[in-house]
Coordinates of C-alpha atoms and ligand atoms in Angstrom, one line a residue:
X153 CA 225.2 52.8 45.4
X154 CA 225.4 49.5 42.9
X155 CA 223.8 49.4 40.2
X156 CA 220.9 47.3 39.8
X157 CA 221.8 43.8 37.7
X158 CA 225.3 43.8 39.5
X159 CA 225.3 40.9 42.6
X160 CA 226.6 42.3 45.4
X161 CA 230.0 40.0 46.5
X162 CA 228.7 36.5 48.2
X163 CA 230.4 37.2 51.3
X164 CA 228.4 39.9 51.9
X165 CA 225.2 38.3 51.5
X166 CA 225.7 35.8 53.4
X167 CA 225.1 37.8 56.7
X168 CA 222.0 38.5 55.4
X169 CA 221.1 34.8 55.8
X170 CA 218.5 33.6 58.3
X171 CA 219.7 31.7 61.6
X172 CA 218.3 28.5 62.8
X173 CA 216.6 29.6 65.3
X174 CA 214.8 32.8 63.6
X175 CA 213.0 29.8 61.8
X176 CA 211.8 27.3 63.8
X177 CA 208.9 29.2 65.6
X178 CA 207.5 29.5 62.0
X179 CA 208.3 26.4 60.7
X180 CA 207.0 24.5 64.0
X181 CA 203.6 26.6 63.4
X182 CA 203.5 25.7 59.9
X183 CA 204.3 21.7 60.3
X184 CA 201.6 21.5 63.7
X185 CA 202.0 19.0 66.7
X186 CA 204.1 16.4 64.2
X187 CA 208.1 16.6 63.9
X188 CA 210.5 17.6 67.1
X189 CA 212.5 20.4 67.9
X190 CA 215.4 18.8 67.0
X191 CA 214.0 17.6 63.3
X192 CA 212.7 21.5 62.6
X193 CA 216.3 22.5 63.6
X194 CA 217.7 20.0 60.9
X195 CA 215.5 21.2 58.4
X196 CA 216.1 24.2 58.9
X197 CA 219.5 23.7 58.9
X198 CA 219.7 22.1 55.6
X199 CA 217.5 24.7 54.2
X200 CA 220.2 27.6 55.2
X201 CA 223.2 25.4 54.1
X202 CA 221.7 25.4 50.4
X203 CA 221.2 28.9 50.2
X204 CA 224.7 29.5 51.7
X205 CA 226.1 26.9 48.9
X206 CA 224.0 28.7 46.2
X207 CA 225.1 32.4 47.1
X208 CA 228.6 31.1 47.5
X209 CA 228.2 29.8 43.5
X210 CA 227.1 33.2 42.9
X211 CA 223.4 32.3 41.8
X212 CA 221.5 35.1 43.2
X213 CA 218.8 35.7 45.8
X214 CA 215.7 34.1 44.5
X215 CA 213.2 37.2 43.4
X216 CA 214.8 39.2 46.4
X217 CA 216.4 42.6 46.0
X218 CA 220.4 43.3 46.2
X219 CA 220.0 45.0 49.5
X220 CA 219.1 45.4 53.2
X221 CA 216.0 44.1 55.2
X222 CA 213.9 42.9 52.1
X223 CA 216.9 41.1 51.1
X224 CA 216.9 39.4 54.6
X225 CA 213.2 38.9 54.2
X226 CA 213.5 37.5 50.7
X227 CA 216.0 34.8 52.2
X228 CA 214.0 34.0 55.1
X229 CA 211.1 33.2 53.3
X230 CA 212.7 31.3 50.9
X231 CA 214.8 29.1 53.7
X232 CA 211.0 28.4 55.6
X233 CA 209.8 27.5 52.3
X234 CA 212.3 24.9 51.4
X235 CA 212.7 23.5 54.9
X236 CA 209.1 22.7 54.7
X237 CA 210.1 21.1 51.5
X238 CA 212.4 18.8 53.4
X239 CA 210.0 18.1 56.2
X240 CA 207.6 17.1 53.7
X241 CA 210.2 15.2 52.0
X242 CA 211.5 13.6 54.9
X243 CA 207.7 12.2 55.7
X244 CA 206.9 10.8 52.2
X245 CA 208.6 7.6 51.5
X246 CA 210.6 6.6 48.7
X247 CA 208.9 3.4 48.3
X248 CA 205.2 4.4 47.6
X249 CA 202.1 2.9 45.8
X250 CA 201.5 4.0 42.2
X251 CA 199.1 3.3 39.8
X252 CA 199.9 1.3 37.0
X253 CA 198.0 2.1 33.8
X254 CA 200.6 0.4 31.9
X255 CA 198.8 -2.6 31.1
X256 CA 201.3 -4.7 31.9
X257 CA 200.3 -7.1 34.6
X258 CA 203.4 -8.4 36.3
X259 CA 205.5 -5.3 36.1
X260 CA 209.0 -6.2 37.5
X261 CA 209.5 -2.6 38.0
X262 CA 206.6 -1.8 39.6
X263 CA 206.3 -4.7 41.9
X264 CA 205.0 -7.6 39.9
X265 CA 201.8 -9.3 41.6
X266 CA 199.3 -7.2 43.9
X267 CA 198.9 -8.9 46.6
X268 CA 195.3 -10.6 47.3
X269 CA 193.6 -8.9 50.4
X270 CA 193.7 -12.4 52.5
X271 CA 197.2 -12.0 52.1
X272 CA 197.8 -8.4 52.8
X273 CA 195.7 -9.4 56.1
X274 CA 197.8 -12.0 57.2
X275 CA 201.2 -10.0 56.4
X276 CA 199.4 -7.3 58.8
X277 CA 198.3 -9.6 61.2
X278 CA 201.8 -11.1 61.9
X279 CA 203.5 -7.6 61.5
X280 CA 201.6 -5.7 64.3
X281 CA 202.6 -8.6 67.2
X282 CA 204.4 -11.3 67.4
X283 CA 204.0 -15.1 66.0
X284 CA 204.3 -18.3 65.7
X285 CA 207.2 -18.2 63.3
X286 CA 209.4 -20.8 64.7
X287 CA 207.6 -21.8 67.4
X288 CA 205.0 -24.9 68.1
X289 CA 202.2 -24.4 69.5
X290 CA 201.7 -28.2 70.1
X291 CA 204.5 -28.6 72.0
X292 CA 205.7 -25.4 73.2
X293 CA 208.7 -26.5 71.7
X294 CA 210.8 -24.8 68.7
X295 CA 209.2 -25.3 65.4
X296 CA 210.0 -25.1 61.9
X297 CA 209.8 -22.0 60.3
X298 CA 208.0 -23.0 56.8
X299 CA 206.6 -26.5 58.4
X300 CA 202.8 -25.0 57.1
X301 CA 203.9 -23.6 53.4
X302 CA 205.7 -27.0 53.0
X303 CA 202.7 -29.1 53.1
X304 CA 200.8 -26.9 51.8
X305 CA 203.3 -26.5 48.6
X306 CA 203.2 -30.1 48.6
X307 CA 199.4 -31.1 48.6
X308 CA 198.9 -28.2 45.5
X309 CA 201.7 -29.3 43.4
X310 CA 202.4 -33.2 44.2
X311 CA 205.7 -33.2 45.6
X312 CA 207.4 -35.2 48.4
X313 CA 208.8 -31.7 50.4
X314 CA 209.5 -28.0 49.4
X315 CA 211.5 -25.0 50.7
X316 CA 210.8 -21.0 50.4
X317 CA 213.7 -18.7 49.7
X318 CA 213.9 -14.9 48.9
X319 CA 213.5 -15.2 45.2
X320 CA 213.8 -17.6 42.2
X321 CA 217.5 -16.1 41.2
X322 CA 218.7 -17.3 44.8
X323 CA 216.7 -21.0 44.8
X324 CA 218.3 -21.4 41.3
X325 CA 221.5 -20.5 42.7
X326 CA 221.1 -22.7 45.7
X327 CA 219.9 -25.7 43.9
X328 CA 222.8 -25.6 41.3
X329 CA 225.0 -25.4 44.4
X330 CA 223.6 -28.1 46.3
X331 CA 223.5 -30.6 43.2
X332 CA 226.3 -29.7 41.2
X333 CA 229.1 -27.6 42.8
X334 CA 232.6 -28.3 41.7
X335 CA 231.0 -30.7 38.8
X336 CA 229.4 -29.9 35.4
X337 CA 226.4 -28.7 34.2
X338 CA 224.4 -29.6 31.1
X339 CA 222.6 -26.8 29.8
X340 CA 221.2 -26.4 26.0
X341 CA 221.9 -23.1 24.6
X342 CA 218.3 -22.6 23.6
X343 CA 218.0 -22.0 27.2
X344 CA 221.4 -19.8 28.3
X345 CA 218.4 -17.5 29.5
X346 CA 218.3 -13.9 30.7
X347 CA 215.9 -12.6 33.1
X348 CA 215.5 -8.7 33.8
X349 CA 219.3 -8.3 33.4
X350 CA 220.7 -9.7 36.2
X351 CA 219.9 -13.2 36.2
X352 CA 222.1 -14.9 33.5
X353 CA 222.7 -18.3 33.5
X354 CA 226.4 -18.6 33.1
X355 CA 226.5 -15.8 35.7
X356 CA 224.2 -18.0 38.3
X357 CA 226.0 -20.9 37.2
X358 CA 229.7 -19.0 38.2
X359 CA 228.0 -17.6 41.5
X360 CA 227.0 -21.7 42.0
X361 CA 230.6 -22.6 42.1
X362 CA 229.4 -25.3 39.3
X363 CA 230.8 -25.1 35.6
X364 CA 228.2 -24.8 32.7
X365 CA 228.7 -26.9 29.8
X366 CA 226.5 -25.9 27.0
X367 CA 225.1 -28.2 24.3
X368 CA 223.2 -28.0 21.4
X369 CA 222.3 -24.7 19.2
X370 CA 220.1 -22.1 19.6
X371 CA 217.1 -23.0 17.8
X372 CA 217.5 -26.9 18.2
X373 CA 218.8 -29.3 21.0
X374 CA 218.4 -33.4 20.7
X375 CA 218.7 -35.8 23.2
X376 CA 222.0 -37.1 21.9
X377 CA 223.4 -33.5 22.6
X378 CA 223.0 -34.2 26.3
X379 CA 223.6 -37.5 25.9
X380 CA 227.5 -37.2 24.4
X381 CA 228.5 -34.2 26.9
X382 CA 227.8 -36.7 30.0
X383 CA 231.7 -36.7 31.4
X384 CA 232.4 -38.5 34.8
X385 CA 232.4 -34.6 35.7
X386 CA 228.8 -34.2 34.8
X387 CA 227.2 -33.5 38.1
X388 CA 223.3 -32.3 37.3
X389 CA 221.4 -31.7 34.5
X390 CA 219.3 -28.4 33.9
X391 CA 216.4 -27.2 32.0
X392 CA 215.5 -23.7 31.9
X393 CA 212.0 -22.3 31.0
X394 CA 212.5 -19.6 27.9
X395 CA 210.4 -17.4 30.2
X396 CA 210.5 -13.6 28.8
X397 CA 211.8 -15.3 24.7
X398 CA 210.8 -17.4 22.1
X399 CA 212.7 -19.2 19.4
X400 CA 210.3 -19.3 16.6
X401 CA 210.5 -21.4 13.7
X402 CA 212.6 -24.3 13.3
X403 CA 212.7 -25.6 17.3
X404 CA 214.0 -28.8 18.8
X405 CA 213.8 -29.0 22.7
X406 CA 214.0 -32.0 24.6
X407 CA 210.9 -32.8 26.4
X408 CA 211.5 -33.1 30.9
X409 CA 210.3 -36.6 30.4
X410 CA 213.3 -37.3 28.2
X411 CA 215.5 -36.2 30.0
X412 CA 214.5 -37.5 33.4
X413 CA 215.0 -40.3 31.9
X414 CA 218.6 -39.9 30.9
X415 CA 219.0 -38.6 34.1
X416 CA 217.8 -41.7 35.9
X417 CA 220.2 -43.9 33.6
X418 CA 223.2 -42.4 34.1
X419 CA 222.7 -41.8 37.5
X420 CA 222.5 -37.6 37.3
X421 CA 219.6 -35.4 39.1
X422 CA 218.0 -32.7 36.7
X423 CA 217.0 -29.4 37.9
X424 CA 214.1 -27.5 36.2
X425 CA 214.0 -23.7 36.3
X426 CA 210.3 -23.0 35.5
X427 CA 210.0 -19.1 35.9
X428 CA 207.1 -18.3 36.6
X429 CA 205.3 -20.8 39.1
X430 CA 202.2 -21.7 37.4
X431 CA 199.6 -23.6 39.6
X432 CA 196.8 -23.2 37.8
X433 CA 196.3 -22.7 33.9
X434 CA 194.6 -18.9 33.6
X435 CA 191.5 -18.7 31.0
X436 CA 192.4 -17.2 27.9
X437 CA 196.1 -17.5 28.1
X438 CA 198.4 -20.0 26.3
X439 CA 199.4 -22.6 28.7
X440 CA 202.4 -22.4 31.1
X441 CA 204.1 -25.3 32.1
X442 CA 202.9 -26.4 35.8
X443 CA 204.8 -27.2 38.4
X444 CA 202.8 -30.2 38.9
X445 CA 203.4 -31.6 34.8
X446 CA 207.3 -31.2 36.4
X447 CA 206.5 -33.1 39.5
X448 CA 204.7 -35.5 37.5
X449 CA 207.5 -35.5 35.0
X450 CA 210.0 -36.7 37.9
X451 CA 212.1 -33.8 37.6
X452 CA 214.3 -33.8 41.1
X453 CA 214.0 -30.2 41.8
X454 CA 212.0 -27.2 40.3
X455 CA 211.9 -23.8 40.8
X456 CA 209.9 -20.8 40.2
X457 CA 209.2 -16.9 41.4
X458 CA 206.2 -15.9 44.0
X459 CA 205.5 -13.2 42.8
X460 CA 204.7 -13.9 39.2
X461 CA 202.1 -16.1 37.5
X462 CA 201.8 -17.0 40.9
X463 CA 200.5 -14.3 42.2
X464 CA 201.8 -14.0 45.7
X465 CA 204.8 -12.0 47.4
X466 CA 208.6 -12.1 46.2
X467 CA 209.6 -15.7 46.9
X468 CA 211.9 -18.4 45.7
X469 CA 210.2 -21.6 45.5
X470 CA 211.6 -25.0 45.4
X471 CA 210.1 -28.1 45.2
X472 CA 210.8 -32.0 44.6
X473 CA 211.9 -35.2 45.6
X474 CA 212.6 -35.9 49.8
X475 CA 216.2 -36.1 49.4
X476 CA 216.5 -32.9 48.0
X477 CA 214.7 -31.0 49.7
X478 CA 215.6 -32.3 53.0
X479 CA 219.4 -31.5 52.0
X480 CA 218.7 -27.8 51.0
X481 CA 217.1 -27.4 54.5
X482 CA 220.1 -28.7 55.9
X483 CA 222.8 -26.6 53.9
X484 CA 224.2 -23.5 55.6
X485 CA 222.8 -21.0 52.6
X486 CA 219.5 -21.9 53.8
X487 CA 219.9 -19.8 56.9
X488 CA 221.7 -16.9 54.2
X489 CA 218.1 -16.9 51.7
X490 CA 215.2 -17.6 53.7
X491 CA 212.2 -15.6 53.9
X492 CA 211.5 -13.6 56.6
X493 CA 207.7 -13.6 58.3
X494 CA 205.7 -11.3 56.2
X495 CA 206.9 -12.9 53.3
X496 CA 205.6 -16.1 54.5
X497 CA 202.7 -15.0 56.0
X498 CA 201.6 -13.1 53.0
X499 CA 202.8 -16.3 50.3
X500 CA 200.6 -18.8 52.8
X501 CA 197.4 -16.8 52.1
X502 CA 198.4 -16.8 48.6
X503 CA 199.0 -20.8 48.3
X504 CA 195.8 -20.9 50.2
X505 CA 193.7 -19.8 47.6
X506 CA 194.7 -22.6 45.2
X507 CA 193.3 -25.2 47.5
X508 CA 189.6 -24.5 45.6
X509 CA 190.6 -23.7 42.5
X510 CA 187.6 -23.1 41.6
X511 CA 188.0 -19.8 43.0
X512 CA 191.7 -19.2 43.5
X513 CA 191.4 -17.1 39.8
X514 CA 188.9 -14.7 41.3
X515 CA 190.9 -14.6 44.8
X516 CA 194.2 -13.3 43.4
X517 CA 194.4 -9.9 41.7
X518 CA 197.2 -11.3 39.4
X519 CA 195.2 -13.9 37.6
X520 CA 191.9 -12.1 37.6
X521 CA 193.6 -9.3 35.6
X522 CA 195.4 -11.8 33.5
X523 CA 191.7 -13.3 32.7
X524 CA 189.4 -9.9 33.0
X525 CA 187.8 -10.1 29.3
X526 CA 188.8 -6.7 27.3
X527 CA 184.9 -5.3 28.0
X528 CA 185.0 -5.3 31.3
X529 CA 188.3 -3.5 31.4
X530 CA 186.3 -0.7 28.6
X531 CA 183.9 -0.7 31.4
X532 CA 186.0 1.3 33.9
X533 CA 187.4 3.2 31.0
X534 CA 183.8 4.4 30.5
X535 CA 182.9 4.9 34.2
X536 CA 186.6 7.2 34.2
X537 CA 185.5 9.1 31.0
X538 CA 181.9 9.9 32.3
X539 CA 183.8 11.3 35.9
X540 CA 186.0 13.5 33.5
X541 CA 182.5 15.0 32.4
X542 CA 182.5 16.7 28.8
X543 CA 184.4 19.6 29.3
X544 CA 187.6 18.0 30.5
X545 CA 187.1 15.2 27.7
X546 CA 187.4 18.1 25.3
X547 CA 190.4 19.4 26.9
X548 CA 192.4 16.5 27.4
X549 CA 190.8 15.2 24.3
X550 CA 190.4 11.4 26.0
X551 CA 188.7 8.8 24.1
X552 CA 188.1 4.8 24.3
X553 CA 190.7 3.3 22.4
X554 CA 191.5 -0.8 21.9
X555 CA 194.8 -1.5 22.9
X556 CA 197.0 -4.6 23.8
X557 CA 199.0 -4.8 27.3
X558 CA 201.6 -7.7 28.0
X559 CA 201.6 -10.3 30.9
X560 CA 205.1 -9.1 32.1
X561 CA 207.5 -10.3 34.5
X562 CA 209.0 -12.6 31.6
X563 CA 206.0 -15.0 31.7
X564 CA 204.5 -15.9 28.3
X565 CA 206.8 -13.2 26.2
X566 CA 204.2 -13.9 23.3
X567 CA 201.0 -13.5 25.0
X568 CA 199.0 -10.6 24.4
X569 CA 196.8 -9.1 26.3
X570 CA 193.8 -7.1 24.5
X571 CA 192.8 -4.4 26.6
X572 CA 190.9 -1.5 26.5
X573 CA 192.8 2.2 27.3
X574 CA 191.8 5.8 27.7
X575 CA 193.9 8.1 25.3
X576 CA 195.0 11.2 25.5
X577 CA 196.2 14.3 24.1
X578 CA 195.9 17.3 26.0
X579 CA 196.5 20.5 24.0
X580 CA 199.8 22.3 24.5
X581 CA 201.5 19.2 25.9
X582 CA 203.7 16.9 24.1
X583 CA 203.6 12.8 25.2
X584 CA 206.3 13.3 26.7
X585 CA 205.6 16.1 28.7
X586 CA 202.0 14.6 29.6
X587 CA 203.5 11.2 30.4
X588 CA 206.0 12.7 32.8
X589 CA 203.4 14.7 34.6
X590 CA 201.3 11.7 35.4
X591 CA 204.1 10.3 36.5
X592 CA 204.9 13.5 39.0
X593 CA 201.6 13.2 40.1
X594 CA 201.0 12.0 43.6
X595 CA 200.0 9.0 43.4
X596 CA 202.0 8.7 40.7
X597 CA 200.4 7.5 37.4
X598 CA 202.5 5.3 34.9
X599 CA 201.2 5.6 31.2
X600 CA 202.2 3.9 28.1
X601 CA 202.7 6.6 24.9
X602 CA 201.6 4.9 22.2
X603 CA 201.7 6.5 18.1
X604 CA 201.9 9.8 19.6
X605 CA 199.1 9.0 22.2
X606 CA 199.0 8.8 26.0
X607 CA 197.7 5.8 26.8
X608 CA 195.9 4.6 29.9
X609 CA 195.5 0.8 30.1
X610 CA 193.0 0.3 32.6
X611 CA 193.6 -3.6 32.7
X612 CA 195.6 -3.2 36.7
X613 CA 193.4 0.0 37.7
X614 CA 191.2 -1.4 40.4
X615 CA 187.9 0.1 40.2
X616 CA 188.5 2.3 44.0
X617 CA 191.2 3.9 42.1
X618 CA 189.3 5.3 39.0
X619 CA 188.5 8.4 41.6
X620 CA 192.5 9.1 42.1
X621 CA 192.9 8.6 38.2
X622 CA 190.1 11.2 37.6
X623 CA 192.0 13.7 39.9
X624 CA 195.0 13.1 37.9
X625 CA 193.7 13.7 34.9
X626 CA 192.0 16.9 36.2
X627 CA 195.4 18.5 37.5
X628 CA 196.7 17.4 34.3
X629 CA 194.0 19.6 32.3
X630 CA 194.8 22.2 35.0
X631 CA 191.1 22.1 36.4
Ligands
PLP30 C1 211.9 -14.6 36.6 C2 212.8 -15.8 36.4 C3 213.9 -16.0 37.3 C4 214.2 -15.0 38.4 O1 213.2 -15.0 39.3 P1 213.2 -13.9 40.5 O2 212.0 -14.2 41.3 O3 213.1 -12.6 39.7 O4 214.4 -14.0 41.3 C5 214.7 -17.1 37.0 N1 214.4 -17.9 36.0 C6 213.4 -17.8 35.2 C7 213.2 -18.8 34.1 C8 212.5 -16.7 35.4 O5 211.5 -16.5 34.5

């Protein structure tokens, strides 16, 4: 007889493990009419391998005995309980709607814009069949595949032609490239931008096959500075939008028109890199730069994101002068970087909604939380406090607070947003602690902590979600 506290040797355990088949009559009960045969018998497998691997490490049973037929019991149980893990696992996507109570509008993390519901119907109407992506229903003929998002990109922002790619990093790239590669760039430094890490300037600039010649300082560039690099290598020049900084103080930047006009006299195209894609000037915030002031302005080619102030899905955007634009369509990295149909179908709704801008603001989620007013954001926090009812106010000890959120997705760095939150302290758990089970929740609920408080920005909590939030918060206060 061993003494009790002494692990018996792995090898013997092992034949105590459960076989494959011992668990799928179980497991195929357990899971109902859903997976096959053959996706039970994985599970399972996987299930057995890790106990094999963890007796092998000599980590012992979990809660089972060092003997016999309860230890074979004890391991069986355990394998049908983890193989149901990893059925369940296997179901629930990775990618997978949260909420965000962050407060932070355009979250580059968690997706930046929402989409609006016109165009998360038209994504869904093209998905389900097929469409008239490249095809032309006039003439039965071939078509262009962004013939309709041209014009319309045109008639909202001015400009003689435009062309959709996956992002704003790769119609940056891909402009640089088409204008300048091999030759020089002119770029102040106030503007060597970073965006979310990975889009650096120089590094876009490198990836362009152009060569970045910076002018100017930090705080202050002049007109001259552009002026005296001009080399008979100079091949385009570029402006940058500051979009997630700002140099305070003493600042010097050289206005688009001005340079333009440099551009026009010595014969050089400029580029403008505006971010964020602002159509329309949202209530309440400072102003963005338009695409159509850059239009206006004469700037050759501009770019900007989809999916920030814009409000639509992930998208490179450029637009500008004929001549450009016809020669990006042209170029062989347009077939590399353009969209595919549900991003089209879904950024077409989304421009569509400008053409009345009267109510484009209250169309897109984006911009109406961008413009919501701070009270009617306090009134969801109310209606979420009065679901909690007293008792679990008490608990979790959540109150109205005033709080601030951000715009996000490097648009106007600056700009803040004041918002109203619920906060929270439940006893017996730390921020951290509270924060993380939010976030473990499913859906998952991303807080802000705050001086020691959870906070819950209700700013980008749509109204039909306050009932998921309450059931957080309720597992959270373990009721
Ligand atoms: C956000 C941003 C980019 C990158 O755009 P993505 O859509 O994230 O690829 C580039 N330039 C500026 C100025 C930006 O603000």
């Amino acid at each position: 007889m061993k003494s009790p506290g002494k692990p018996a040797p792995p090898g013997q355990l092992l034949r105590h493990l459960p076989s494959v088949d011992e668990l799928i009559p179980e497991l195929r009960r357990e899971a109902g009419g859903g997976p096959s045969d053959a996706a039970l018998a994985e599970a399972a497998r996987r299930a057995i391998e890790g106990q094999r691997q963890r007796l092998r490490g000599g980590q012992a049973p979990e809660g089972g005995p060092a003997n016999g037929p309860a230890l074979r019991d004890s391991l069986r149980r355990e394998a049908l309980h983890q193989a149901g893990d990893i059925l369940r696992a296997d179901q629930r996507p990775r990618l997978r709607p949260l909420i965000n109570a962050t407060g932070i509008v355009l979250h580059t993390n968690l997706g930046r814009a929402p989409l609006s519901e016109a165009a998360c119907e038209a994504l869904l109407g093209v998905a389900r069949g097929y469409s008239n992506l490249e095809f032309d229903l006039e003439s039965g003929k071939r078509g262009r595949r962004e013939g309709a998002m041209e014009e319309l990109l045109c008639r909202l922002t001015g400009a003689e032609g435009a062309v959709v790619v996956n992002n704003n990093a790769a119609a940056v790239m891909f402009a640089i490239r088409l204008m300048a590669e091999g030759r020089e760039v002119i770029v102040s430094r106030g503007e060597l931008i970073e965006i979310g890490g990975s889009f650096r300037i120089p590094e876009i600039m490198a990836q362009s096959g152009a060569r970045l010649v910076e002018v100017g300082a930090t705080n202050k560039t002049r007109l001259e500075d552009y002026e005296s690099a001009i080399g008979p290598d100079t091949g385009l020049l570029l402006k940058a939008h500051t979009s997630n900084f700002r140099i305070v103080g003493f600042t010097e930047e050289v206005p688009r028109e001005r340079l333009v006009a440099l551009g026009r006299e010595r014969g050089l195209p400029v580029l403008e890199d505006l971010g964020s894609g602002c159509l329309l000037p949202v209530p309440g915030l400072p102003a963005e730069p338009t695409v159509a002031a850059s239009v206006e302005a004469g700037v050759d080619l501009i770019t900007f994101s989809g999916d920030k102030l814009l409000g639509g899905p992930q998208a490179g955007i450029a637009v500008g002068r004929a001549g450009w634009v016809q020669k990006l369509k042209k170029h062989p990295m347009m077939r590399i970087l353009r969209p595919g149909k549900l991003t089209l179908a879904a950024l077409e709704a989304t421009l569509r909604a400008y053409l009345d801008p009267g109510t484009a603001a209250g169309a897109l989620p984006a911009l109406r939380m961008l413009a919501e007013a701070p009270e009617s954001v306090g009134r969801r926090v109310r209606a979420l406090l009065d679901a909690l009812g007293p008792e679990l106010r008490g608990k979790l000890d959540a109150r109205e607070v005033e709080t601030t959120g951000k715009v996000g997705g490097g648009a106007l760095p600056l700009a803040e947003l004041p918002s109203r939150a619920v906060a929270l302290a439940p006893g017996g758990l730390s921020p951290d602690e509270t924060e993380e089970r939010l976030r473990r929740n499913d859906p998952p609920v991303i807080a802000r902590i705050h001086e020691d408080r959870v906070l819950l920005d209700l700013r980008c909590v749509r109204e039909d979600e306050l009932p998921l939030l309450a059931r957080a918060l309720r597992a959270l206060a373990g009721a």
